[in-house]
Amino acid sequence: MAAPTLAVVGATGSVGTVMLELLSSRRNVWGEIRLIASASSAGRELTCRGESLVVRELTPEAFDGVDVAMFDVPDEVSLEWAPVAVARGAVVVDNSAAYRMEPDVPLVVPEVNQEVLEHRPRGIVSNANCTTMAMIMAIAPLHREYGLRELVLASYQAVSGAGQIGVDVLHDQLSKVAGDRALGSRPGNVRQAVGDDLGPFPAPLALNVVPWSGDLAQWGWSSEELKMRNESRKILGLPDLKVSATCVRVPVVTGHSIAVHAVFAAELDADGARDVLRHAPGVIVVDDPEAGEFPMPIDAVGTDPSWVGRIRRAIDDPRALDLFVTGDNMRKGAALNTVQIAELLAADL
């Protein structure tokens, strides 16, 4: 039987580029790989698996003969085109937020809840938000061991989560503030140096942190904060899990980090939790404060696992654990998880 055909929709974007790198470096389970993007990108040539492929325009016919389609496009494009791909015979793995909370669309992290992949009545599988993903890799094995009851989260989100424009804006701002050592010591002088070039962010990011990520949702919460709550509940199968998140944008290029306070049903200690995490797939423990070894985005960037450290039992609650997680939001947070789901579907096909 011929190997299945894969389509990469949004192949020219920043996550699409990482998808092509992963398809070139991982075990090859695909026959034809088809690259699809908007009309403005059609005709470009990209390399995947050592061969030069011409990008096709996003049309219904582009999905003819496709078995699995990985989508990395804006929500509205997924809403319009994923059903088109399914109607043409493909299973869609969608990296947008369009379908994540739909009850008849599985939200899959293969190391955590691979079993839900089998039930996909709409022919669509969703990929989790990149911040949730880094955190859930560490929390899921602890939940299996101790029974999770509550999460209090603070994220430290990299600018690449806002796309290439976020990266460009940060570098532009850094070049504007470099060399002036008075900046940040008086009100307004950083804003003055950076000017109006804020890009997708509500305030300057150079020499600053911005306690906001996403769009304004109900009761003053941001959409990113609600995603962390709702997606954690769905992935872990805990519809009543208490989750409170504060999402913060920081001047980091790639690698989302999360400070986690997790309350469990059972008492636990840091050594036991560390042992659970050392044996968890897709997790690496980096936890030696005496030696200055912590999980940090400058080290996790370009790698696949969630890096976990600062593991300690809460001083005031023997059932609570505090820890710090970081992971590459472009890889496991987006491209890698999508590729892993697609490979599971390929094995199924």
Coordinates of C-alpha atoms in Angstrom, one line a residue, residues 120-260:
R120 CA -13.0 12.5 15.3
P121 CA -16.5 12.7 13.9
R122 CA -15.8 15.9 12.0
G123 CA -12.5 14.6 10.5
I124 CA -10.7 17.4 12.4
V125 CA -8.1 17.1 15.2
S126 CA -7.0 20.2 17.2
N127 CA -3.6 21.1 18.5
A128 CA -3.3 22.9 21.9
N129 CA -2.2 26.5 22.5
C130 CA 1.6 26.7 22.8
T131 CA 1.6 28.0 26.4
T132 CA -0.8 25.3 27.6
M133 CA 1.3 22.7 25.7
A134 CA 4.6 23.4 27.6
M135 CA 2.9 23.3 30.9
I136 CA 0.6 20.3 30.3
M137 CA 3.6 18.1 29.4
A138 CA 4.8 18.5 33.0
I139 CA 1.4 18.6 34.8
A140 CA -0.1 15.5 33.1
P141 CA 2.3 12.9 34.6
L142 CA 2.0 14.6 38.0
H143 CA -1.8 14.5 37.7
R144 CA -1.7 10.7 36.9
E145 CA 0.4 10.2 40.1
Y146 CA -1.2 12.6 42.6
G147 CA -4.6 13.7 41.2
L148 CA -4.7 17.3 40.2
R149 CA -7.2 19.7 41.9
E150 CA -6.1 23.3 41.1
L151 CA -3.6 25.3 39.0
V152 CA -2.4 28.9 39.5
L153 CA -0.3 29.9 36.6
A154 CA 1.8 32.9 35.4
S155 CA 3.2 32.7 31.9
Y156 CA 6.2 34.4 30.5
Q157 CA 5.5 34.4 26.8
A158 CA 8.0 34.9 24.0
V159 CA 7.4 37.4 21.2
S160 CA 7.5 34.7 18.5
G161 CA 4.1 33.6 19.8
A162 CA 2.8 36.7 17.9
G163 CA 4.5 35.6 14.7
Q164 CA 7.5 36.9 12.8
I165 CA 6.3 40.5 13.3
G166 CA 6.7 40.1 17.1
V167 CA 10.3 39.0 16.7
D168 CA 11.1 41.9 14.3
V169 CA 9.5 44.4 16.6
L170 CA 11.5 43.2 19.6
H171 CA 14.8 43.3 17.7
D172 CA 13.9 46.8 16.4
Q173 CA 13.1 48.1 19.9
L174 CA 16.3 46.5 21.3
S175 CA 18.4 48.3 18.7
K176 CA 16.7 51.6 19.7
V177 CA 17.4 51.2 23.4
A178 CA 20.9 49.8 23.2
G179 CA 23.7 52.1 24.5
D180 CA 21.6 54.5 26.5
R181 CA 22.1 53.5 30.1
A182 CA 19.7 56.1 31.4
L183 CA 16.7 54.2 29.9
G184 CA 14.4 52.6 32.3
S185 CA 15.4 54.9 35.2
R186 CA 12.8 57.6 34.6
P187 CA 9.1 57.4 33.7
G188 CA 8.4 57.6 30.0
N189 CA 12.0 57.5 28.7
V190 CA 11.7 53.9 27.3
R191 CA 8.4 54.7 25.6
Q192 CA 10.1 57.8 24.1
A193 CA 13.1 55.8 22.8
V194 CA 10.9 53.1 21.3
G195 CA 8.4 55.4 19.7
D196 CA 5.1 54.2 18.2
D197 CA 6.5 51.0 16.7
L198 CA 4.7 48.6 19.1
G199 CA 3.7 46.1 16.5
P200 CA 1.2 43.5 17.9
F201 CA 1.9 44.5 21.5
P202 CA 0.1 47.2 23.7
A203 CA 3.3 48.6 25.1
P204 CA 7.1 48.5 24.5
L205 CA 8.7 45.1 25.2
A206 CA 12.4 46.2 25.3
L207 CA 13.4 46.7 29.0
N208 CA 9.9 45.8 30.0
V209 CA 7.3 43.1 30.6
V210 CA 3.7 43.5 29.6
P211 CA 1.1 41.7 31.7
W212 CA -1.1 41.0 28.7
S213 CA -1.3 38.4 25.9
G214 CA -4.3 37.8 23.6
D215 CA -7.6 39.7 23.2
L216 CA -9.9 41.1 25.9
A217 CA -12.4 38.4 27.0
Q218 CA -15.0 38.5 29.7
W219 CA -14.5 39.9 33.3
G220 CA -11.1 41.4 32.4
W221 CA -9.5 38.1 31.5
S222 CA -7.5 37.8 28.3
S223 CA -8.2 35.1 25.6
E224 CA -4.8 33.5 26.3
E225 CA -5.6 33.2 30.0
L226 CA -9.0 31.5 29.2
K227 CA -7.3 29.2 26.7
M228 CA -4.9 27.9 29.4
R229 CA -7.9 27.2 31.7
N230 CA -10.3 25.7 29.1
E231 CA -7.7 23.7 27.2
S232 CA -6.1 22.2 30.4
R233 CA -9.5 21.0 31.5
K234 CA -10.2 19.4 28.1
I235 CA -6.8 17.7 27.6
L236 CA -6.7 16.3 31.2
G237 CA -10.4 15.3 31.1
L238 CA -11.0 17.4 34.2
P239 CA -14.0 19.7 33.4
D240 CA -14.2 21.2 36.9
L241 CA -10.5 21.8 37.4
K242 CA -9.8 25.2 39.1
V243 CA -7.4 27.2 36.9
S244 CA -6.3 30.8 37.3
A245 CA -3.8 32.2 34.8
T246 CA -2.0 35.5 34.3
C247 CA -0.3 35.7 30.9
V248 CA 2.7 38.0 30.5
R249 CA 4.6 38.9 27.4
V250 CA 8.4 39.2 28.0
P251 CA 11.4 40.3 25.8
V252 CA 12.3 36.7 24.8
V253 CA 12.5 35.7 21.1
T254 CA 11.4 32.0 21.4
G255 CA 10.4 29.9 24.4
H256 CA 7.3 30.3 26.5
S257 CA 7.8 29.8 30.3
I258 CA 5.2 29.2 33.0
A259 CA 5.4 29.4 36.8
V260 CA 3.1 26.8 38.1

